[in-house]
XYZ file of C-alpha atoms in Angstrom:
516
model
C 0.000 0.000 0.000
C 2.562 2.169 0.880
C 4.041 2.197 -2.608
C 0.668 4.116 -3.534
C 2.731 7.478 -2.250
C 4.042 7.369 -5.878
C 0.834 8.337 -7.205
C 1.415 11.749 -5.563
C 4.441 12.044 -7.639
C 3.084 11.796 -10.618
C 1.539 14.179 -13.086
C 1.954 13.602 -17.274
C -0.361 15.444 -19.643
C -1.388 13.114 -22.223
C -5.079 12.663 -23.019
C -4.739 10.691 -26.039
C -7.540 11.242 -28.863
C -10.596 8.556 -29.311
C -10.195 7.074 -32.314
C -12.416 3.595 -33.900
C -11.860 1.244 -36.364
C -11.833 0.149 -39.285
C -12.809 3.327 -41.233
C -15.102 6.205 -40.954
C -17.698 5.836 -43.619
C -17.243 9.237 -44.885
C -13.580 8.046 -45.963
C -14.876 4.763 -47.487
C -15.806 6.224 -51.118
C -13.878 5.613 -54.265
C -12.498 8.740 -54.286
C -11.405 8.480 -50.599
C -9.631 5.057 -51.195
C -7.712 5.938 -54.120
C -6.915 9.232 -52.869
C -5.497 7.683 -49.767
C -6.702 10.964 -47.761
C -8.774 10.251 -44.645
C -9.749 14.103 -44.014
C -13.655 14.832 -44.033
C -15.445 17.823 -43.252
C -16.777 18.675 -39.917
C -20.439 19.451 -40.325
C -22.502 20.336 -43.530
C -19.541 22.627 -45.034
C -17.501 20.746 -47.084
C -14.699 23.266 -46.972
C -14.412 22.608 -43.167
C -12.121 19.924 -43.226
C -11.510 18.624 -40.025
C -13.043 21.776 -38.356
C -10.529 23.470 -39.452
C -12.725 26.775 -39.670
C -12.904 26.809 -35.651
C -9.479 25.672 -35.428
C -9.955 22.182 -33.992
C -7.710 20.564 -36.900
C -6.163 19.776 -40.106
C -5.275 17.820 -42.518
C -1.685 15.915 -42.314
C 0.581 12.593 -43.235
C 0.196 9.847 -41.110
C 3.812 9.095 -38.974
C 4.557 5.459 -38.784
C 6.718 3.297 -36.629
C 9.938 2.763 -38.991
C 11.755 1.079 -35.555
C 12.413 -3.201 -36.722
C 10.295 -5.495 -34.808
C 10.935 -9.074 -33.495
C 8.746 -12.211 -32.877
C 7.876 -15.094 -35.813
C 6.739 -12.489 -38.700
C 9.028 -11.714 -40.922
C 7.487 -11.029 -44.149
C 7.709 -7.952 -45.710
C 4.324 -6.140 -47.492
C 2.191 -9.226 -47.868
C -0.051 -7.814 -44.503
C -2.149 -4.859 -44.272
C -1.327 -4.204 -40.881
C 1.911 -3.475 -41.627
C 2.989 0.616 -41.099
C -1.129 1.171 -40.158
C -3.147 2.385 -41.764
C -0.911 3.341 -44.857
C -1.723 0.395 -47.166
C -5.293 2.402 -46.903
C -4.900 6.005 -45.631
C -1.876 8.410 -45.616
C -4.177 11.076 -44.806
C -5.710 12.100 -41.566
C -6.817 14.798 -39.366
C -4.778 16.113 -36.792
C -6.989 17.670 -33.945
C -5.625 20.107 -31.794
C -6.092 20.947 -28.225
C -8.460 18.694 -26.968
C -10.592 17.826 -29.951
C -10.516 14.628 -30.929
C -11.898 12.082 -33.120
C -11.937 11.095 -37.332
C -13.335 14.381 -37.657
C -12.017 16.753 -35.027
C -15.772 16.882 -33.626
C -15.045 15.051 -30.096
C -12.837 15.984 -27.303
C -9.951 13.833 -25.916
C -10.760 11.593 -22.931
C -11.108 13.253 -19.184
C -12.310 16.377 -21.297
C -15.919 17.651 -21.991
C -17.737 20.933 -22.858
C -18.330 22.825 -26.757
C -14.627 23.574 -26.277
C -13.393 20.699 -25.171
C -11.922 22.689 -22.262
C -13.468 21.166 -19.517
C -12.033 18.716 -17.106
C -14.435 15.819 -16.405
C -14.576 13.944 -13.486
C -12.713 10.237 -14.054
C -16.074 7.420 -14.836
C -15.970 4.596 -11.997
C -15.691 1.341 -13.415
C -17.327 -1.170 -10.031
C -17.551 -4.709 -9.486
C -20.619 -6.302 -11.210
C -21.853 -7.635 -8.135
C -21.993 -3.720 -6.253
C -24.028 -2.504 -9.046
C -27.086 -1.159 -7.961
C -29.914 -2.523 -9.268
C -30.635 0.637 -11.663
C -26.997 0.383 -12.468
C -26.829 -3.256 -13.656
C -29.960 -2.821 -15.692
C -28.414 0.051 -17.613
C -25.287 -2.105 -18.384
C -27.364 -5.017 -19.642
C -29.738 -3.168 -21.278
C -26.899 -0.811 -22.989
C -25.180 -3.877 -24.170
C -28.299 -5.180 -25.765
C -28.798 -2.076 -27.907
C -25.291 -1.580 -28.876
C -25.613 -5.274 -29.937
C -28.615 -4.124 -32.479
C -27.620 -0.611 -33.158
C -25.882 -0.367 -36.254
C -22.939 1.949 -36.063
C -23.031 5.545 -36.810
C -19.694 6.688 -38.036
C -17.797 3.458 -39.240
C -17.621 0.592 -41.230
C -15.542 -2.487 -41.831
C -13.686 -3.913 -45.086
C -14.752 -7.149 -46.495
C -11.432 -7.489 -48.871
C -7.699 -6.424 -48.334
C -6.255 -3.650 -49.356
C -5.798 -4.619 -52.872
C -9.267 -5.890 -53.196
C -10.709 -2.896 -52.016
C -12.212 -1.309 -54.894
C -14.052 -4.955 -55.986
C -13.031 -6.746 -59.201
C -14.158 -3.548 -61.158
C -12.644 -1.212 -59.154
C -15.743 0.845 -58.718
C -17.030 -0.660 -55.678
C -15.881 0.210 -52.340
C -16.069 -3.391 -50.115
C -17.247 -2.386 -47.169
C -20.206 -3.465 -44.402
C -22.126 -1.886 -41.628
C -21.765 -3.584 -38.627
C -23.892 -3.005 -35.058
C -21.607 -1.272 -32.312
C -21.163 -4.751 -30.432
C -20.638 -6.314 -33.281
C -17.558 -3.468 -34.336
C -15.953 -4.280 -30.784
C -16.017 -7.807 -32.123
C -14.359 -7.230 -35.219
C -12.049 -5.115 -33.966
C -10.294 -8.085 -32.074
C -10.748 -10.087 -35.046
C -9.007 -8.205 -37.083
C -5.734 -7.702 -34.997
C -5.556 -11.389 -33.880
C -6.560 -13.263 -38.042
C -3.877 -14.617 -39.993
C -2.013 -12.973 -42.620
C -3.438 -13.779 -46.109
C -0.843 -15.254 -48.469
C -2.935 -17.306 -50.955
C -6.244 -19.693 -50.769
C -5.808 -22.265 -47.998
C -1.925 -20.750 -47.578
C -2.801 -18.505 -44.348
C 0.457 -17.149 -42.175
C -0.337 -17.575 -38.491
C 2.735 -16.393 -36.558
C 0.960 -12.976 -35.816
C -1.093 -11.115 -33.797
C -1.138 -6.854 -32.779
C -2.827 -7.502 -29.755
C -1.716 -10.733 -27.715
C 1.882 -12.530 -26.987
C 3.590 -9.048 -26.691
C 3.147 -5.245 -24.661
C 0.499 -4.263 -26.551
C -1.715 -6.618 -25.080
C -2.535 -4.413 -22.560
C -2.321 -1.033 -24.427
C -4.478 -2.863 -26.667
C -7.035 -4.412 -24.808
C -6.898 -1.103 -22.513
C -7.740 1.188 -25.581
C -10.031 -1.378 -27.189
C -12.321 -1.182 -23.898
C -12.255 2.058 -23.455
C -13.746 2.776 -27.116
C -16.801 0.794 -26.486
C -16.941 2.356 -23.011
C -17.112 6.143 -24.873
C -19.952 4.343 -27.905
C -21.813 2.946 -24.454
C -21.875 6.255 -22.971
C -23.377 7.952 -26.502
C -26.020 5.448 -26.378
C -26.862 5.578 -22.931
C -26.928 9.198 -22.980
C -25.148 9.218 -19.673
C -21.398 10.461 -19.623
C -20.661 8.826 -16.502
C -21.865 5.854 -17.577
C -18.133 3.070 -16.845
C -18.273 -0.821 -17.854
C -17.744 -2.930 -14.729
C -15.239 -5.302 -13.909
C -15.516 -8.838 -12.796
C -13.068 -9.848 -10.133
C -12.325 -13.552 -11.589
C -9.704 -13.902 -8.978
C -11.830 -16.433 -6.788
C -9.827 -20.041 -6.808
C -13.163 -21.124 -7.947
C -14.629 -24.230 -10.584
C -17.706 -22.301 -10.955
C -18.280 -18.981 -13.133
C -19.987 -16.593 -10.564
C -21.432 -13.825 -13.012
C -22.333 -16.967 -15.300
C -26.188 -16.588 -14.371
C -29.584 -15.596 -16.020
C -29.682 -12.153 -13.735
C -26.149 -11.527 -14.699
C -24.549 -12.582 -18.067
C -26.030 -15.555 -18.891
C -26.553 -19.119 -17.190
C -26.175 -22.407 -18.061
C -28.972 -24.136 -20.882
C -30.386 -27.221 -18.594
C -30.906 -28.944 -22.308
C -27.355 -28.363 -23.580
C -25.065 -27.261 -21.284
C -22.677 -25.336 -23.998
C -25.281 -22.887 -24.910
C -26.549 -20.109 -22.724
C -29.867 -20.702 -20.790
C -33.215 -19.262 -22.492
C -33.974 -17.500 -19.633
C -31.053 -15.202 -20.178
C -31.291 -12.331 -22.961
C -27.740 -13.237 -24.140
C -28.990 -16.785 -25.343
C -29.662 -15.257 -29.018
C -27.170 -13.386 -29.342
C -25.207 -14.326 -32.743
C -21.650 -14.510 -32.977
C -19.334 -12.924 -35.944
C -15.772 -13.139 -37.221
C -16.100 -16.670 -36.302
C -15.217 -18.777 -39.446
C -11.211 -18.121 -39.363
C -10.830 -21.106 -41.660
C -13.172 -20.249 -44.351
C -11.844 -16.859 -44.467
C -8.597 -18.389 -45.393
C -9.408 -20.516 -47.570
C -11.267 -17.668 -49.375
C -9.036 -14.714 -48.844
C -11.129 -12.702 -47.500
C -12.053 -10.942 -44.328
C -14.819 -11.178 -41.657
C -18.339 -9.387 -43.180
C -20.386 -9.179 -39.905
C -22.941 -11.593 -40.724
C -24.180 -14.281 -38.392
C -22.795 -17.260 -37.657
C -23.954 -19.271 -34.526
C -24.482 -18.331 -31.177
C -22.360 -17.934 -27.867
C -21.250 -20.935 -26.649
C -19.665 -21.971 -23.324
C -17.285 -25.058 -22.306
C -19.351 -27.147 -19.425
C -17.134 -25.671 -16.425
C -17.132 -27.790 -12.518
C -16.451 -30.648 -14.443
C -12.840 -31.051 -14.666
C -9.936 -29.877 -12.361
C -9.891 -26.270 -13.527
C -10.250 -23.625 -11.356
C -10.172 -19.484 -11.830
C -6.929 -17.978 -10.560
C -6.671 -16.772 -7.456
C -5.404 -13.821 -5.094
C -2.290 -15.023 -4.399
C -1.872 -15.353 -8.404
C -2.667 -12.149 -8.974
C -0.658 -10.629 -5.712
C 2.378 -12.266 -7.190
C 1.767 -10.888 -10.468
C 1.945 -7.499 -8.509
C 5.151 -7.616 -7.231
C 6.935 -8.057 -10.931
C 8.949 -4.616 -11.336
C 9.460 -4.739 -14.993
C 6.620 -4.379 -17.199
C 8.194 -6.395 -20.127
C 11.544 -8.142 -21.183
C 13.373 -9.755 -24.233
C 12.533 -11.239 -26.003
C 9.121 -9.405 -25.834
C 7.056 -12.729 -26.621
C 5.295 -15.345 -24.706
C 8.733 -16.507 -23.845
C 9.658 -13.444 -21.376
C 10.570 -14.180 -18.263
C 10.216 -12.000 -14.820
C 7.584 -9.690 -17.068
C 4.977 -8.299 -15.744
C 2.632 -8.070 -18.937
C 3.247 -11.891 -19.623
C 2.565 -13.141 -15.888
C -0.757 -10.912 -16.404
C -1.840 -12.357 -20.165
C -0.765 -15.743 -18.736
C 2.046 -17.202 -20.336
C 4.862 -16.789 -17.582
C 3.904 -17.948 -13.312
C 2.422 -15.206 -11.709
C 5.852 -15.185 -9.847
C 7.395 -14.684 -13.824
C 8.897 -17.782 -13.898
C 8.302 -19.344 -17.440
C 6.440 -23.137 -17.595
C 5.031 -23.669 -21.057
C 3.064 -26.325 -19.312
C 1.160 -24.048 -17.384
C -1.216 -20.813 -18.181
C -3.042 -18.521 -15.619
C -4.521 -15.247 -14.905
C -6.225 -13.700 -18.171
C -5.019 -17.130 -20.162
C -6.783 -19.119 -17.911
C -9.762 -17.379 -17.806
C -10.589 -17.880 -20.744
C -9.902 -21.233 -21.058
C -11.955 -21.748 -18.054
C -14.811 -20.015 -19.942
C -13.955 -22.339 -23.118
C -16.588 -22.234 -25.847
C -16.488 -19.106 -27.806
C -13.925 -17.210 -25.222
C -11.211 -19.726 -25.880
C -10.931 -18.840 -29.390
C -9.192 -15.195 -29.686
C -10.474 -14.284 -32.962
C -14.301 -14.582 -31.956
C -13.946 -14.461 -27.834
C -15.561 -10.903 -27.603
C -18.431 -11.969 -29.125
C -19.175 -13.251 -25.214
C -20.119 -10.371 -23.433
C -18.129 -11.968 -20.558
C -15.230 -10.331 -22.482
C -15.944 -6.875 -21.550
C -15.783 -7.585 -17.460
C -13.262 -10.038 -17.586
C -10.653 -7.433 -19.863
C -11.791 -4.495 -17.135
C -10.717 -6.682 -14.374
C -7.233 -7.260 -16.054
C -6.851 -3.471 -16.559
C -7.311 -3.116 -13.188
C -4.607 -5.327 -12.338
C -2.528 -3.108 -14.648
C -3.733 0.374 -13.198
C -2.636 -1.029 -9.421
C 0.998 -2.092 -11.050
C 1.279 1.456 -12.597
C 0.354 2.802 -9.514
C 2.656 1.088 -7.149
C 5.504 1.233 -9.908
C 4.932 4.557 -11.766
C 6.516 3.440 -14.602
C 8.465 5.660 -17.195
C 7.752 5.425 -20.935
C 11.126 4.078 -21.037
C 9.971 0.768 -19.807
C 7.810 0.183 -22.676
C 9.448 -1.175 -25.776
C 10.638 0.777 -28.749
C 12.366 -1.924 -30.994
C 12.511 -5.405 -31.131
C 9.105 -6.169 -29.818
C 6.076 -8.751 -32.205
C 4.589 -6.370 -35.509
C 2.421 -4.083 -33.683
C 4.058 -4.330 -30.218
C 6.300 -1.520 -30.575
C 5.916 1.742 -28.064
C 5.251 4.240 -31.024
C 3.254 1.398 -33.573
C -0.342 2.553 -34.749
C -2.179 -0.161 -32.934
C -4.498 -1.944 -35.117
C -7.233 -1.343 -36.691
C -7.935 1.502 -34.705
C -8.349 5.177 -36.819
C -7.422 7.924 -36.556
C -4.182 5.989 -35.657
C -3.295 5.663 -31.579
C 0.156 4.389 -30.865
C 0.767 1.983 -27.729
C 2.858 4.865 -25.544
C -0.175 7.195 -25.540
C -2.117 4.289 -23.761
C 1.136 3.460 -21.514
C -0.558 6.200 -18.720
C -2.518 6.382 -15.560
C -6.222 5.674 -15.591
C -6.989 8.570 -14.326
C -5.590 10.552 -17.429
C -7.638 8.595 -19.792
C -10.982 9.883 -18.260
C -11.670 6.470 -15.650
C -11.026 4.934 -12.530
C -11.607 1.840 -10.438
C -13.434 1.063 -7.066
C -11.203 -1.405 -6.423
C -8.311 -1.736 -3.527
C -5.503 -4.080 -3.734
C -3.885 -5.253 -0.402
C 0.107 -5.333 -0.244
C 1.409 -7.955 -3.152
C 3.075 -10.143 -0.781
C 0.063 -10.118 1.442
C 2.077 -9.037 4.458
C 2.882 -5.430 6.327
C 5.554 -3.703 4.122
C 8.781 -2.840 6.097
C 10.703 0.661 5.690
C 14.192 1.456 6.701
C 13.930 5.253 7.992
C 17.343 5.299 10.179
C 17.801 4.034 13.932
C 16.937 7.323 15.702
C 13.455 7.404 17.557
C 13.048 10.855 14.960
C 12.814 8.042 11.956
C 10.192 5.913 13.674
C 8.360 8.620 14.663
C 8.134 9.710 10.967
C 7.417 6.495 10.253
C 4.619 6.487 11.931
C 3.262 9.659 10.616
C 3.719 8.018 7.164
C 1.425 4.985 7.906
C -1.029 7.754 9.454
C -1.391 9.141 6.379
C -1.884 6.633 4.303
C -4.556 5.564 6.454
C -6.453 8.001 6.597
C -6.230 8.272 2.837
C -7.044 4.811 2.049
C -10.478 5.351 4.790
C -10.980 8.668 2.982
C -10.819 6.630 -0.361
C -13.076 3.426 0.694
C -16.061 5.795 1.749
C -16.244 7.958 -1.117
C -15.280 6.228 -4.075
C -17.965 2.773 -3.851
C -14.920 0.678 -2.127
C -15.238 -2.545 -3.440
C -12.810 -4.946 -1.899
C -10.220 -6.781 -4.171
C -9.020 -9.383 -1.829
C -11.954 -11.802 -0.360
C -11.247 -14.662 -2.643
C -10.044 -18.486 -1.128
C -6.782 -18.858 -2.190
C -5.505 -22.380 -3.661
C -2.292 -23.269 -5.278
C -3.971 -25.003 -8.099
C -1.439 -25.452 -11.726
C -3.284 -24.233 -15.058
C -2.740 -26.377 -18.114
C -4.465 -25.000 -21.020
C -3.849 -21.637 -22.860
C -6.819 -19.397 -24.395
């Protein structure tokens, strides 16, 4: 707890800009696509590209990272995720200030008003099971209409970039998609297999897993959906809970008919009827047939949610002592970058490495685990956020990340800038989202990015933290005041922010076998 005095240290300025993916519709016109340029007007003028008549943007060359990478891919302009966006845009808006967005017409994150000029009070993302009752209906009911809303601003491509026109070149290949069904694709898209041929796919790659930008990632890729959830809702303070899957458990406790979605008595791999997430359909779930047809994911149906039959095998949910040990990992990453790291923070927390960072192949835990425990549609990355488990489950591990930055304050310097997976890289353009984002403006504070968490983590090693502060009664007696403090702080913070405790799990020392 005591390593929470940090916080007070710290104060960047980055609010980094919402962007989306794949592409505005706006952008997704012939012209647009073999123009390259991503700029469109702000409002009914078409001369006011990017707002630039009120000053909120302009027009400009999209920077890439030119820095080599590492990992299994090693091919060279066969992928269009390769220097994103460029194989489709070269061209975007630039915002300034605080605006924000394809178009310069948002503000940046933790800022509100006409102006963007207004600081806004950090969201409060709470355990599922403190919801109030009024709460927990707006999340499930939010969920359901972003699931059958189609999306305003974007849409997705159907073809690769050199497909993109159609075989006549006059037809743009595009689909709208619902919201949900956009936060799907999304993770599709930065987890499928490079295309290299029918039935000759390249699967050595993935911009948001097995590398440091699963976190930035996932932490971004929530946070979008969070700001589209908040449109719909019509509530800015509207924040996505968190599930605390830390229980040592065999049974899924938010896997029920009030919550997100029992068991079906008749077939145990489907959700129950009783639960409005049994019809749900899934997308982007066919990774083989897109393959073997070179193509992408269109948003259409294809099945519905399914679930592995969980208490019936050995498995259990991590614990708090996992995720305690996980904690006390200093470094946030190592070489070689990849599931292979050892002693990293960001691969004890995806679930590759112990939660001590010790590396057993044999083994997987934390967010790995969890999804394996979850099996069904969860266990398969391309198509797992189709399970609306996805969103509390991912707000729970960014949670776990917040409390590490917290108690470690990290610099940017202890994020990658070489040498990491395609897509891993500090300054990469993560993928798809657009207007492009790069990993180091999500490598920040919670609090900076317009959210918080009413959550409390005990000490990592579970015991009263020891300082050295000299042999003279005038050091203890310092001490003392120190542990005051924090105290009071940490009383001060439980009563007004919706404390939710972190650590009231069993705690077993259970081995995990299977990866997600």
């Amino acid at each position: 707890m005591m390593k929470a005095l940090g916080l007070c240290l710290l104060c960047l300025f980055v609010w980094p800009e919402p962007s989306e993916a794949q592409f505005p519709r706006a952008c997704f016109t012939v012209e647009g696509i073999l123009s390259k340029r991503c700029c469109p007007a702000l409002g009914s003028d078409p001369a006011n590209v990017c707002g630039t008549q009120s000053g909120r943007g302009s027009c400009f060359n999209i920077q890439v990272d030119n820095k080599p990478w590492g990992g299994p891919y090693r091919l060279k302009n066969v992928d269009d995720r390769e220097a994103w966006p460029t194989k489709f845009f070269n061209q975007t808006c630039r915002c300034t200030a605080n605006f924000a967005g394809f178009d310069c017409g948002q503000c940046k994150f933790g800022w509100t008003g006409i102006n963007c000029d207004q600081r806004k009070a950090p969201v409060v993302r709470k355990n599922i099971h403190s919801l109030t009752a009024a709460e927990l209906q707006e999340f499930l009911d939010v969920l359901e209409l972003a699931k059958t809303t189609l999306h305003p601003d974007y849409v997705i491509a159907t073809q690769h970039w050199l497909g993109l026109l159609g075989p006549n070149g006059t037809e743009p290949q595009f689909a709208n998609i619902s919201i949900y069904d956009f936060f799907v694709w999304q993770h599709y898209y930065s987890v499928r297999d490079t295309l290299l041929g029918p039935g000759r796919p390249f699967k050595a790659i993935d911009f948001s897993h097995k590398g440091p930008a699963f976190i930035t990632w996932h932490r971004y890729h929530l946070l979008s959906l969070e700001r589209e959830l908040q449109r719909l809702t019509g509530n800015e303070n509207f924040a996505v809970p968190y599930w605390n899957f830390a229980t040592g458990q065999s049974e899924c406790d938010v896997c029920t008919d009030s919550l997100l979605g029992g068991r079906n008595p008749d077939d145990p791999s489907l959700i129950s009827n009783q639960s409005r997430f049994s019809n749900w359909g899934v997308v982007c779930n066919s990774l083989d047939d897109y393959n073997r047809l070179v193509t992408l994911c269109n948003g259409t149906n294809e099945g519905v949610i399914r679930r592995g039959v969980m208490g019936t095998s050995n498995t259990s949910l991590p614990t708090m002592n996992d995720v305690r040990s996980c904690l006390n990992l200093r470094e946030f990453d190592s070489p070689p970058y990849f599931t292979n790291s050892t002693f990293s923070f960001r691969n004890a927390l995806e679930g590759y490495d112990n939660p001590s960072g010790e590396l057993d192949e044999s083994v997987s835990n934390l967010h790995n685990l969890v999804h394996s425990f979850l099996n069904g549609t969860s266990a398969l990355s391309h198509s797992a956020a189709n399970d609306p488990i996805f969103l509390v489950l991912h707000a729970f591990t960014d949670a776990i990340f917040d409390e590490w930055m917290k108690r470690f304050v990290p610099s940017n310097a202890s994020f990658p800038d070489e040498m990491a997976p395609i897509g891993h890289n500090k300054n990469y353009n993560m993928v798809p989202f657009f207007p492009p984002i790069t990993n180091d403006e999500i490598y920040v504070p919670s609090e900076q990015l317009g959210y918080s968490y009413a959550i409390a983590l005990d000490d990592a090693d579970g015991g009263a933290t020891v300082f050295v502060l000299g042999s003279t009664l005038g050091g203890v007696f310092v001490g003392l005041l120190v542990l005051l403090l924090i105290l009071v702080l940490y009383l001060r913070q439980r009563r007004n922010r919706g404390f939710e405790p972190l650590i009231k799990a069993e705690f077993t020392n259970k081995k995990y076998t299977e990866e997600a």
